[in-house]
Coordinates of C-alpha atoms in Angstrom, one line a residue:
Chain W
X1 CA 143.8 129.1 76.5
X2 CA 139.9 129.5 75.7
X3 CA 137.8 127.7 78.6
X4 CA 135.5 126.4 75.4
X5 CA 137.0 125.4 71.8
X6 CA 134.7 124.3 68.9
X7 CA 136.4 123.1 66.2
X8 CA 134.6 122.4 62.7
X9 CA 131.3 121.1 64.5
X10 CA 129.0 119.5 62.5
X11 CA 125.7 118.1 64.2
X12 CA 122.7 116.8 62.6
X13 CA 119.1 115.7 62.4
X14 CA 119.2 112.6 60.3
X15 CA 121.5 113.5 57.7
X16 CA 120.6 117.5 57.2
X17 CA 123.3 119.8 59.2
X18 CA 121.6 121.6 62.1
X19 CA 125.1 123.2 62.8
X20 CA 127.1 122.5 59.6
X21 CA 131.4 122.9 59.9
X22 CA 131.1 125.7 63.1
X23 CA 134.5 126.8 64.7
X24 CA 134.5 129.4 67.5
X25 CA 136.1 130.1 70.6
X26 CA 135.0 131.3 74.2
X27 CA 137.4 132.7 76.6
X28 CA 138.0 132.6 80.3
X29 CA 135.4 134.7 81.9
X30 CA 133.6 135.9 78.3
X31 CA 130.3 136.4 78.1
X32 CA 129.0 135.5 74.9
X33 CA 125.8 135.5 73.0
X34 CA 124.8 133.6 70.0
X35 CA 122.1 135.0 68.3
X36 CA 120.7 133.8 64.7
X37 CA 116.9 133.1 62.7
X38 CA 114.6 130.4 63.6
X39 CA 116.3 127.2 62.7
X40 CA 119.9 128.1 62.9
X41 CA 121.0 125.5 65.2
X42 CA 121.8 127.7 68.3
X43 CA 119.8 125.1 70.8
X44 CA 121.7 122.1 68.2
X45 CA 124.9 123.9 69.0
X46 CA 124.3 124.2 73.1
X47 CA 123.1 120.5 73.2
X48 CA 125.8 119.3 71.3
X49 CA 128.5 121.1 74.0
X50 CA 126.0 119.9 77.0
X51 CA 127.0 116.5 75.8
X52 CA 123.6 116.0 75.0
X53 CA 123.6 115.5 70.8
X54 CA 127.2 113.3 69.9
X55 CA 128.4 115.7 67.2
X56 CA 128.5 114.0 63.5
X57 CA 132.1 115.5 62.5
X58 CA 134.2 118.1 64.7
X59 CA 135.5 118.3 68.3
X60 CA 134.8 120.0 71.4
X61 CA 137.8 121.0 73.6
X62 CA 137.8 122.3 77.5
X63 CA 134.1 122.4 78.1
X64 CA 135.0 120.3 81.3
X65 CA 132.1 120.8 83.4
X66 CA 129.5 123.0 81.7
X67 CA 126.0 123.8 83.9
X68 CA 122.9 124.2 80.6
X69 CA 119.2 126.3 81.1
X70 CA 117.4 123.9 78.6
X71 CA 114.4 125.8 76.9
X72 CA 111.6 126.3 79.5
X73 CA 109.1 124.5 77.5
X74 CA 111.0 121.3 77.0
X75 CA 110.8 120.3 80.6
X76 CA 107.2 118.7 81.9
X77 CA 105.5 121.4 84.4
X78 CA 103.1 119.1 85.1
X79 CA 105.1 116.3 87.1
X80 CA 104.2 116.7 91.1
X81 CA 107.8 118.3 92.2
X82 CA 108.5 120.4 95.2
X83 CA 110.5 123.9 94.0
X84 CA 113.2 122.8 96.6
X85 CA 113.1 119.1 94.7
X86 CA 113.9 120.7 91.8
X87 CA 116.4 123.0 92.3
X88 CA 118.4 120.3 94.7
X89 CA 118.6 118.5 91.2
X90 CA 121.3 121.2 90.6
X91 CA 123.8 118.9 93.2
X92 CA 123.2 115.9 90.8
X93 CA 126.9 116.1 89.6
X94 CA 128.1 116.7 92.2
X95 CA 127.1 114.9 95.2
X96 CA 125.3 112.1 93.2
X97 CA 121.5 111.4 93.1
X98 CA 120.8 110.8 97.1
X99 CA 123.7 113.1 99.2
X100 CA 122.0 116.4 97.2
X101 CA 119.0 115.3 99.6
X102 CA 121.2 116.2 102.4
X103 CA 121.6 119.8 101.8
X104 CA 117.9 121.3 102.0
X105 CA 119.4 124.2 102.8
X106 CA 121.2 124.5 99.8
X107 CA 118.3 124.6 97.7
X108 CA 117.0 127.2 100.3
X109 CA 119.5 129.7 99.8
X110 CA 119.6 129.2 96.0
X111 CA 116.3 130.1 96.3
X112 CA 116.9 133.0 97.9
X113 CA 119.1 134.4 95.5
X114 CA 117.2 134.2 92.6
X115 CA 114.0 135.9 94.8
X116 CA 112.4 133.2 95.5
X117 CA 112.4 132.9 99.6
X118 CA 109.6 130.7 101.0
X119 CA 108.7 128.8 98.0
X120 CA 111.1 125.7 99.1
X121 CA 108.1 123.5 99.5
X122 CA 105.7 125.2 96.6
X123 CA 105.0 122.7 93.7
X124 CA 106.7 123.7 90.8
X125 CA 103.2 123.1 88.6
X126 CA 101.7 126.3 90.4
X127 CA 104.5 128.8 89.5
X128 CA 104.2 131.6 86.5
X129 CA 106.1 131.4 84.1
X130 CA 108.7 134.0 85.5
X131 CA 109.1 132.0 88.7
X132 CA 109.8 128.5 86.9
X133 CA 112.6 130.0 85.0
X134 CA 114.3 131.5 88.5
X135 CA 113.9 128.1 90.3
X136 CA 116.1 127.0 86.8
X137 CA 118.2 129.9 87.4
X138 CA 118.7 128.4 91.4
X139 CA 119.4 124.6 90.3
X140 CA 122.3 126.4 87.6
X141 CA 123.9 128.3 90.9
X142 CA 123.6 125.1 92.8
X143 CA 125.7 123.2 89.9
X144 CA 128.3 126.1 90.8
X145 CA 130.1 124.8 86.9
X146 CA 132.7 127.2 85.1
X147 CA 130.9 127.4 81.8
X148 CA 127.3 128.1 82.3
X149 CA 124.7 127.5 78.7
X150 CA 121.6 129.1 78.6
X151 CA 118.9 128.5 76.1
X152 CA 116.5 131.3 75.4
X153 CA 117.1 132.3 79.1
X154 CA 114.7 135.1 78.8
X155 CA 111.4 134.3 76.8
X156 CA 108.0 135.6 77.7
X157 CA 109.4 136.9 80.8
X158 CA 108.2 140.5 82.1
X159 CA 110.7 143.1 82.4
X160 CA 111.3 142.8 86.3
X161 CA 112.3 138.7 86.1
X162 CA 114.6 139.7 83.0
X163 CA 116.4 142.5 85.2
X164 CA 116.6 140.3 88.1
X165 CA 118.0 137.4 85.9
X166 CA 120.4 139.6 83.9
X167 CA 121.6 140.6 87.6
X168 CA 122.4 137.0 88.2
X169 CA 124.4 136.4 85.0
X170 CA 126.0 139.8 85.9
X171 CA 127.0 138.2 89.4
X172 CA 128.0 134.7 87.4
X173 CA 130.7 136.7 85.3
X174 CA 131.8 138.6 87.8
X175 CA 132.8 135.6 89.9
X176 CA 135.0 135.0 86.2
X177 CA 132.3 132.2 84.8
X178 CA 132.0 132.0 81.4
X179 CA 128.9 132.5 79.8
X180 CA 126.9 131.4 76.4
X181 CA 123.2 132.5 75.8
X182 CA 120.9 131.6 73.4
X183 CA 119.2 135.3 72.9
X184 CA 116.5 137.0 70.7
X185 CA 116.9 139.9 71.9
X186 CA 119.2 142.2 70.3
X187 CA 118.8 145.3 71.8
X188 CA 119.3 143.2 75.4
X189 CA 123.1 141.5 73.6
X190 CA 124.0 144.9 72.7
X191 CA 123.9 146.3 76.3
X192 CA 125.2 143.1 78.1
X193 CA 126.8 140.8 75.5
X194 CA 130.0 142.0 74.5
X195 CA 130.5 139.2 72.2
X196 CA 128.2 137.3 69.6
X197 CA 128.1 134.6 68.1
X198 CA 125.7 134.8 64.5
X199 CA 124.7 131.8 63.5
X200 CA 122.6 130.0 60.5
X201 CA 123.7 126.6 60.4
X202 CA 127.5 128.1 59.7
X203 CA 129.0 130.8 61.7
X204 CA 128.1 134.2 59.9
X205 CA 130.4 136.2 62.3
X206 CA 131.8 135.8 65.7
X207 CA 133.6 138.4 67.7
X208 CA 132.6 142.0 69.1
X209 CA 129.0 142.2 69.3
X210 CA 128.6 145.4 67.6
X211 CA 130.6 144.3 64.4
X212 CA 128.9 140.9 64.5
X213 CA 125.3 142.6 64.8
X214 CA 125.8 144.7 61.1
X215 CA 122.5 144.9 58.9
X216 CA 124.8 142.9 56.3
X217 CA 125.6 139.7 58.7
X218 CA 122.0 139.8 59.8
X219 CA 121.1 139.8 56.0
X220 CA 123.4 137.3 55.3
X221 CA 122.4 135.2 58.1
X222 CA 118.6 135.0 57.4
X223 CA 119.3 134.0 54.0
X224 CA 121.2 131.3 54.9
X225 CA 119.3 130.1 57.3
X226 CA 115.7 129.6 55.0
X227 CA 118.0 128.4 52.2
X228 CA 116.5 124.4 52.1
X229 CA 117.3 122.6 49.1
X230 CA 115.1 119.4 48.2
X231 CA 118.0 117.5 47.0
X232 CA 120.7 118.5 48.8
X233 CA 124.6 116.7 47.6
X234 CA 126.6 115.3 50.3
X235 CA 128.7 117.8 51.3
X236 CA 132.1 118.1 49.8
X237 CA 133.5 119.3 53.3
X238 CA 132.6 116.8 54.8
X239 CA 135.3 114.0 56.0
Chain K
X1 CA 76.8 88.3 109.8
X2 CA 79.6 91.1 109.0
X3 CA 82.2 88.4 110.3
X4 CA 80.5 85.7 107.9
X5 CA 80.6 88.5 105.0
X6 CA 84.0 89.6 105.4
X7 CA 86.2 87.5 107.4
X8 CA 85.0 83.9 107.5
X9 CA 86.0 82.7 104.0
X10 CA 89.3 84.0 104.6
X11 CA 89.1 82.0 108.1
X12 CA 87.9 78.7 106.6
X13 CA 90.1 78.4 103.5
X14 CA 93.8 78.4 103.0
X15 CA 93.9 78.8 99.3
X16 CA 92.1 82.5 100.0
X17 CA 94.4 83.4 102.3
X18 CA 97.5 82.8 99.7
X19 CA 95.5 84.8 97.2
X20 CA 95.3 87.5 99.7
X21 CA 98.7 87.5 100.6
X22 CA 100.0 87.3 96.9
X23 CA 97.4 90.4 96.5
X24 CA 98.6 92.2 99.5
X25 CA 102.2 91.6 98.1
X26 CA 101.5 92.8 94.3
X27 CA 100.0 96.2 95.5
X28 CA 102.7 97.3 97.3
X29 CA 104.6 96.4 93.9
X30 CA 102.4 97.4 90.9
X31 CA 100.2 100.7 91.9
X32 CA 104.2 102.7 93.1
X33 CA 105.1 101.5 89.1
X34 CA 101.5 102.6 87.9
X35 CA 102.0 105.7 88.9
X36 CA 105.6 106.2 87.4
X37 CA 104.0 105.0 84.2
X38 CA 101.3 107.7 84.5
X39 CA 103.4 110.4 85.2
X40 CA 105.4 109.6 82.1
X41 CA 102.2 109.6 80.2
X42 CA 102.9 105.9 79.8
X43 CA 99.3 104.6 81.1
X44 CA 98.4 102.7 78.4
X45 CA 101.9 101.0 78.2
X46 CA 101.5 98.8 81.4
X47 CA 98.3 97.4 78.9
X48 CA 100.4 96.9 76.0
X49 CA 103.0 95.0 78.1
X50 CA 100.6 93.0 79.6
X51 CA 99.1 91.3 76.7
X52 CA 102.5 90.8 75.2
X53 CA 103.6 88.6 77.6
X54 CA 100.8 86.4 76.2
X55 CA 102.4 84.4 73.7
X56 CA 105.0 83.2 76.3
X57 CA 102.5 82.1 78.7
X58 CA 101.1 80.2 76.1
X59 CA 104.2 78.8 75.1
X60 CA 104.9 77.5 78.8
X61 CA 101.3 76.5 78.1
X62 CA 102.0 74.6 75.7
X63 CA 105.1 72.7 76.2
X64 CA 104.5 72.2 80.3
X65 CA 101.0 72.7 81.1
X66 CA 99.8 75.0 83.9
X67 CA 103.1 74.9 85.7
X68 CA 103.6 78.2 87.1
X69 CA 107.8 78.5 86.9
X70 CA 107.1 77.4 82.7
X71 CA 104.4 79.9 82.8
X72 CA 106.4 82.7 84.5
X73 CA 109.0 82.5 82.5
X74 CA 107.4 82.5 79.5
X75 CA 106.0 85.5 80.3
X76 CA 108.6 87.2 81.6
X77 CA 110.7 86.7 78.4
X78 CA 107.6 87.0 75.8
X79 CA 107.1 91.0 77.6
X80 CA 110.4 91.5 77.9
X81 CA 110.9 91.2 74.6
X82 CA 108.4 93.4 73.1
X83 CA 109.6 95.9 75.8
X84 CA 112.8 96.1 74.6
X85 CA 112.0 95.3 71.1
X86 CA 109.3 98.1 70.7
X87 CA 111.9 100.9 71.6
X88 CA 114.9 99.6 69.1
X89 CA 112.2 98.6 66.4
X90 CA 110.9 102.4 66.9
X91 CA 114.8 103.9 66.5
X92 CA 115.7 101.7 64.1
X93 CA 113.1 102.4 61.5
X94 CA 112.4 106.0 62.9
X95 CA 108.4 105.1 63.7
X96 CA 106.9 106.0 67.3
X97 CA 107.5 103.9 69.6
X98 CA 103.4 103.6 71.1
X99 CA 102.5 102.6 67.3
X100 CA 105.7 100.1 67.4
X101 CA 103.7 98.9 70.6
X102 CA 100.3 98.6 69.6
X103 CA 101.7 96.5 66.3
X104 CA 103.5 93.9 68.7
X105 CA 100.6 94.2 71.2
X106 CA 98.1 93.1 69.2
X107 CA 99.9 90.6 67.4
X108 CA 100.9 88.7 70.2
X109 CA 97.3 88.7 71.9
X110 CA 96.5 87.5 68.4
X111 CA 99.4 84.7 68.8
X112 CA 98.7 84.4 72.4
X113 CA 94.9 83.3 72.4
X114 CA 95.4 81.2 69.0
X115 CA 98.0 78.9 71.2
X116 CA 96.1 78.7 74.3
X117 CA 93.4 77.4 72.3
X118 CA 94.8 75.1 70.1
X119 CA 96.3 72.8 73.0
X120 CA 94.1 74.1 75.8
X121 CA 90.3 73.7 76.7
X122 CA 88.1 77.1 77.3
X123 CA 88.7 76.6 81.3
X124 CA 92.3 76.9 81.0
X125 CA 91.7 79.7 78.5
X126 CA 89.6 81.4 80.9
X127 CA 91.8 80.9 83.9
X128 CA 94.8 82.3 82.2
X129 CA 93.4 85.4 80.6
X130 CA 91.4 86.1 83.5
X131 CA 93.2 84.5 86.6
X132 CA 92.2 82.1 89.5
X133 CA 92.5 81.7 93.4
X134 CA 93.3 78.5 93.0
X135 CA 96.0 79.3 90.7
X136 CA 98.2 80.9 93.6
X137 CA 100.4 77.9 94.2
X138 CA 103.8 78.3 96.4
X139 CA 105.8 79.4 93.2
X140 CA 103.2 81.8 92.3
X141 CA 103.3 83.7 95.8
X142 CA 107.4 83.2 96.4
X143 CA 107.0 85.3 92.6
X144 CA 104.4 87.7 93.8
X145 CA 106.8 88.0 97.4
X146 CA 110.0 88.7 95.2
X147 CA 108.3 91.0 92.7
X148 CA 107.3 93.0 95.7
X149 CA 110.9 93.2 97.5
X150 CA 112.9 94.1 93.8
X151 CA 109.6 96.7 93.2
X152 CA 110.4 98.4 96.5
X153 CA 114.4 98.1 96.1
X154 CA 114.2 99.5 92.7
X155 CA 111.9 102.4 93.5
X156 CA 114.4 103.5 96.6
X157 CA 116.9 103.4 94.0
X158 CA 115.2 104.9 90.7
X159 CA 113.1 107.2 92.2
X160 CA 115.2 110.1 92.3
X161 CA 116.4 109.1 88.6
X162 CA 112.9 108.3 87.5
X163 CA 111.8 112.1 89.0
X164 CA 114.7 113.7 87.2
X165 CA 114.0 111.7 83.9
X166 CA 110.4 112.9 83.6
X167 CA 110.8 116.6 84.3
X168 CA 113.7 117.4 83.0
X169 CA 115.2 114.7 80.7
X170 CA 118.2 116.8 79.1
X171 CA 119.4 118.0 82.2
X172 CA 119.5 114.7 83.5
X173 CA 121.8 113.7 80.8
X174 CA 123.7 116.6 80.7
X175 CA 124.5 115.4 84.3
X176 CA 125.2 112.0 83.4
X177 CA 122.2 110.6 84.6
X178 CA 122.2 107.5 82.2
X179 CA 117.9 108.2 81.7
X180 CA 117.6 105.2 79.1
X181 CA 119.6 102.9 81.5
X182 CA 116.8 103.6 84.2
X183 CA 114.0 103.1 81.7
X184 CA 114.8 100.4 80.6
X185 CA 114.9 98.6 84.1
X186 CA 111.7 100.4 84.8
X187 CA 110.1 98.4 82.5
X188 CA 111.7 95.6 82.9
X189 CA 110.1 95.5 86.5
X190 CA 106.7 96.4 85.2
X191 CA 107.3 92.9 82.9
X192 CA 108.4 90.9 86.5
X193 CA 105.3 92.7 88.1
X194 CA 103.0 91.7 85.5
X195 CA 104.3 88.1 85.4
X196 CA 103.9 88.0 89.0
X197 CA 100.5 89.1 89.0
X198 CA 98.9 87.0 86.4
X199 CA 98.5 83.7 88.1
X200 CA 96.0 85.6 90.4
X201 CA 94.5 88.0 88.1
X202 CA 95.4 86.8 84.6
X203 CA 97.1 88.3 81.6
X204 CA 94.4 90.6 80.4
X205 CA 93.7 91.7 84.2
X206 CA 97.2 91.7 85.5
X207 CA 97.4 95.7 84.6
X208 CA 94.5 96.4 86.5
X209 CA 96.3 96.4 89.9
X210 CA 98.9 98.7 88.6
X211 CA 97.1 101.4 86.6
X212 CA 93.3 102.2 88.5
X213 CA 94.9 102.8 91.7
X214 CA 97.3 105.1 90.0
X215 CA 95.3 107.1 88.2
X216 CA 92.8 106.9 91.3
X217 CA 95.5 108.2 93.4
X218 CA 96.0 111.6 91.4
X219 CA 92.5 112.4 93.1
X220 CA 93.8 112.0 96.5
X221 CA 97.5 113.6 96.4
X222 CA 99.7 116.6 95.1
X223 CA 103.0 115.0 95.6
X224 CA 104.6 111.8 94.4
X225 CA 104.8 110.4 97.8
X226 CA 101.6 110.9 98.6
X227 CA 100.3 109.5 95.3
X228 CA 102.1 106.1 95.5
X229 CA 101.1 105.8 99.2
X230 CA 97.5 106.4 97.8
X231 CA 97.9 104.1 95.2
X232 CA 98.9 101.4 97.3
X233 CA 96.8 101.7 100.2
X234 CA 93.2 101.6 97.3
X235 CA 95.3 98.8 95.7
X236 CA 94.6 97.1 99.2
X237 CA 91.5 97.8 99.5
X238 CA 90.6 96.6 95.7
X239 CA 92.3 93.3 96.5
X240 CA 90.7 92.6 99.4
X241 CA 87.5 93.8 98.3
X242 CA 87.6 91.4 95.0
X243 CA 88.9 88.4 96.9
X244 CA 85.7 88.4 98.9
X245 CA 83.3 89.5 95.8
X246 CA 84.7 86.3 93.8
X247 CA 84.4 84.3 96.7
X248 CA 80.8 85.2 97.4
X249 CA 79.6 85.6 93.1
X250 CA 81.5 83.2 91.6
X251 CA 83.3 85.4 89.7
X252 CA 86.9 85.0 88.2
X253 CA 89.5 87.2 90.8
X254 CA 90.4 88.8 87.8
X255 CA 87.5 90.6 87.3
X256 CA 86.6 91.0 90.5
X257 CA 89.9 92.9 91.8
X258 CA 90.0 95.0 88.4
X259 CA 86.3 95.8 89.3
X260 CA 86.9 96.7 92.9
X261 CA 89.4 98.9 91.7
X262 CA 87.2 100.6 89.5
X263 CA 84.9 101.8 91.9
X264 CA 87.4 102.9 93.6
X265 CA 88.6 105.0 90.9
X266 CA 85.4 105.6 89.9
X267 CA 84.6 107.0 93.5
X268 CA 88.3 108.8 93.9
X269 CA 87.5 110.7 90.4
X270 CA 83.7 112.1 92.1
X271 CA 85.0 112.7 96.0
X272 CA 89.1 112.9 95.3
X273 CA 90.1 116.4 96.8
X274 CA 92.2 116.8 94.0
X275 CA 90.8 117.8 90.7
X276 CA 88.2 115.4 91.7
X277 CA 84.0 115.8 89.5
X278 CA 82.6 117.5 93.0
X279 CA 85.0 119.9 93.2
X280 CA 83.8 121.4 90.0
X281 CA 80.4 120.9 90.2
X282 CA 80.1 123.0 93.3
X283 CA 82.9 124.7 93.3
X284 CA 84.5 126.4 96.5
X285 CA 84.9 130.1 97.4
X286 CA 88.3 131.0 96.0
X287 CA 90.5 131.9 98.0
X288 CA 92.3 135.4 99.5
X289 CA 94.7 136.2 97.0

């Protein structure tokens, strides 16, 4: 019984496909990546499991409670927010907007384990980069959810950070989470992902990584996903 | 002399006092919504809603004089509308929503000011653009009173949703925070707020209370407590400060509040501590790293 079924997903941005007719499954405790070219639809795809983007044809079965790392660069730096503020967002679900204020402590000891002791009352507009994304990392172990969605988890971060961060996910599937991570880096999926997802608007390939990851799915994939027809038909798959 | 300055024409006339009070009352309201809008890099949109509610008050105007429930609720269902309509008209024909809001903007001003004048003379024009001490009647300040209480309700209630909605919006859905649901009430209590305010500052002033102390207030704090707390204590200050300079120049409240509050952000944005112009000009010693 996969924790996470996708079944013929279609999502889209007015009427063109981001994801077009995707079908993949994620099992208990799997840790899986999804790699693919610009414009593939991986963050589509993520959204549309978060609940976030009501897909256009398809179902999604199981996700129950699923915890998502939305890109860093979508959220606004800039607002006056206290690290520990921010991370006790992660009880939202949970506890509800006001009882998460009850826990300080909570947020403390997230902090902690993502290396980040003492910064409870640091505004979250004077981290680096590196420390933003492990206060994210602390509000998705406050969330505590089964299946865990990370988007680009990794991006101009410096080596230390990704090792640190890669120990948490490590931790996460060892406590049998379930994982799925947007990802870039290949070399990185290779050594911790041992599935993969390849995706260009349509699943390319899905199963072990090192199969999925062949020069001729990679091929395939970046064709498909810089093919853009003008005048597009309506698609004969669709229902 | 300082007594017959400052507290004497508050001492000797009752209608100043309600203008006071009905000021005192919209700055604990407007500058905590100000700042919201700010932070959501909304300033402007307070302005827009303001002159939209317009064409109601003329309406009210028109068909009941300058009775302040008619007025009010024109207003109220004149900014609602353009609120509300500005975000579906935006969705609907995939525009932006600010130029959806500039179009209805400056139509109703347009629609607003063409009203007003056709059935009213260039005092009552005057008055209702740019507000009036005499204008605060009993209605006017139970309005301004109420405003204040469903402001400081709502903000206990929204503030964590509000937070959550500007940093992090897809989060906040993904843990079924209902974002839209909260903005939408957001702005329906900037329309109240501006309603309430404009029979003491007028339409075209009514923002005035809401946005300088805000945006003055990002000179004085760090966090969002402190900034509302800042914004309402100079939104005090400003009232009190125009009440007297109307009093004393002749001058329409509207003005003369929006002015005071002005120099005060005028004067937060050289001194502030935060980001303030004296800051850069001689900047400290850095610090130990």
């Amino acid at each position: 019984m996969p924790v996470l079924a996708v079944h013929n997903l279609t999502v889209t941005h007015g009427r063109r496909p981001a994801v077009h007719h995707a079908s993949f499954r994620l099992a208990p405790g799997g840790k899986m990546a999804v790699v693919g070219p610009n414009g593939a639809g991986k963050s589509p795809l993520l959204r549309a499991i978060a609940g976030l983007h009501p897909p256009a044809e398809g179902r999604i079965e199981g996700a129950g409670r699923v915890a998502l790392l939305p890109q860093a660069a979508a959220l606004d730096r800039g607002f006056p927010l206290s690290c520990r503020d921010a991370v006790l967002f992660g009880l939202w679900a949970e506890a509800g907007a006001f009882r998460s204020l009850a826990a300080p402590e909570r947020a403390e000891e997230a902090l902690a384990a993502v290396g980040l002791s003492g910064f409870a009352r640091r505004p979250v507009g004077s981290l680096s980069a590196g420390q933003f994304q492990r206060v994210l990392f602390a509000r998705l172990l406050l969330q505590d959810a089964p299946v865990i969605l990370l988007d680009e988890p990794f991006n101009a971060l410096d080596a230390r950070t990704v090792e640190d961060l890669l120990g948490v996910l490590r931790r996460w599937h060892g406590e049998g989470r379930s994982i799925l991570a947007v990802l870039h880096d290949l070399d990185l999926v290779r050594r911790e992902f041992p599935e993969t997802l390849l995706l260009a608007r349509e699943v390319i390939a899905c199963g072990p990584t090192a199969q999925v990851l062949s020069a001729e799915n990679r091929l395939r994939a970046r064709m498909m996903a810089e093919a853009w027809a003008e005048h597009a038909a309506p698609c004969a798959r669709a229902a | 002399m300082l007594w017959q300055a400052l507290v004497a024409p508050f001492a000797e006339f009752g209608f100043l006092r309600r203008a006071l009070v009905a000021c005192l009352a919209l700055s604990l309201a407007a500058p905590p919504l100000g700042v919201f809008l700010m932070l959501r890099r909304m300033s402007l949109t307070g302005d827009a809603l303001a002159h939209a509610m317009l064409p109601g008050v003329a309406l009210g105007f028109v068909l009941a004089g300058l009775s302040p429930p008619a007025l009010a609720a024109g207003g109220l269902a004149a900014g609602l509308l353009v609120a509300l309509g500005a975000g579906a008209l935006s969705r609907a024909t995939g525009g932006r929503e600010d130029a959806a809001l500039a179009a209805l903007t400056l139509s109703a001003l347009a629609a607003g000011v063409a009203l007003i004048s056709w059935r009213g003379s260039p005092v009552e024009l005057t008055q209702l653009l740019f507000g009036s001490v005499l204008g605060v009647e009993d209605a006017a300040l139970l309005l301004a009173g109420g405003a204040a209480s469903a402001a400081l309700v709502f903000l206990a209630l929204a503030w964590r949703p509000l937070a959550l909605e500007c940093f992090d919006p897809g989060f906040g859905r993904s843990v079924g925070l209902r974002g839209g649901v909260w903005h939408l009430a957001f702005l329906a209590l900037v329309v109240l707020t501006l309603v309430a305010s404009f029979q003491a500052v007028g339409t075209l002033m009514a923002v005035g209370l809401m946005m300088l102390p805000a945006v003055a207030a990002r000179h004085w704090a760090r966090g969002l407590a402190g900034m509302v707390l800042a914004a309402v204590g100079l939104a005090m200050l400003a009232s009190l400060v125009g009440l007297l300079g109307s009093f004393h120049a002749d001058v329409p409240t509207g003005p003369a509040i929006t002015l005071a509050a002005a120099a005060l952000w005028a004067l937060s944005l050289v001194l502030g501590p935060v980001d303030g112009l004296r800051a850069g000009w001689r900047p400290p010693r850095h610090l130990e790293g």
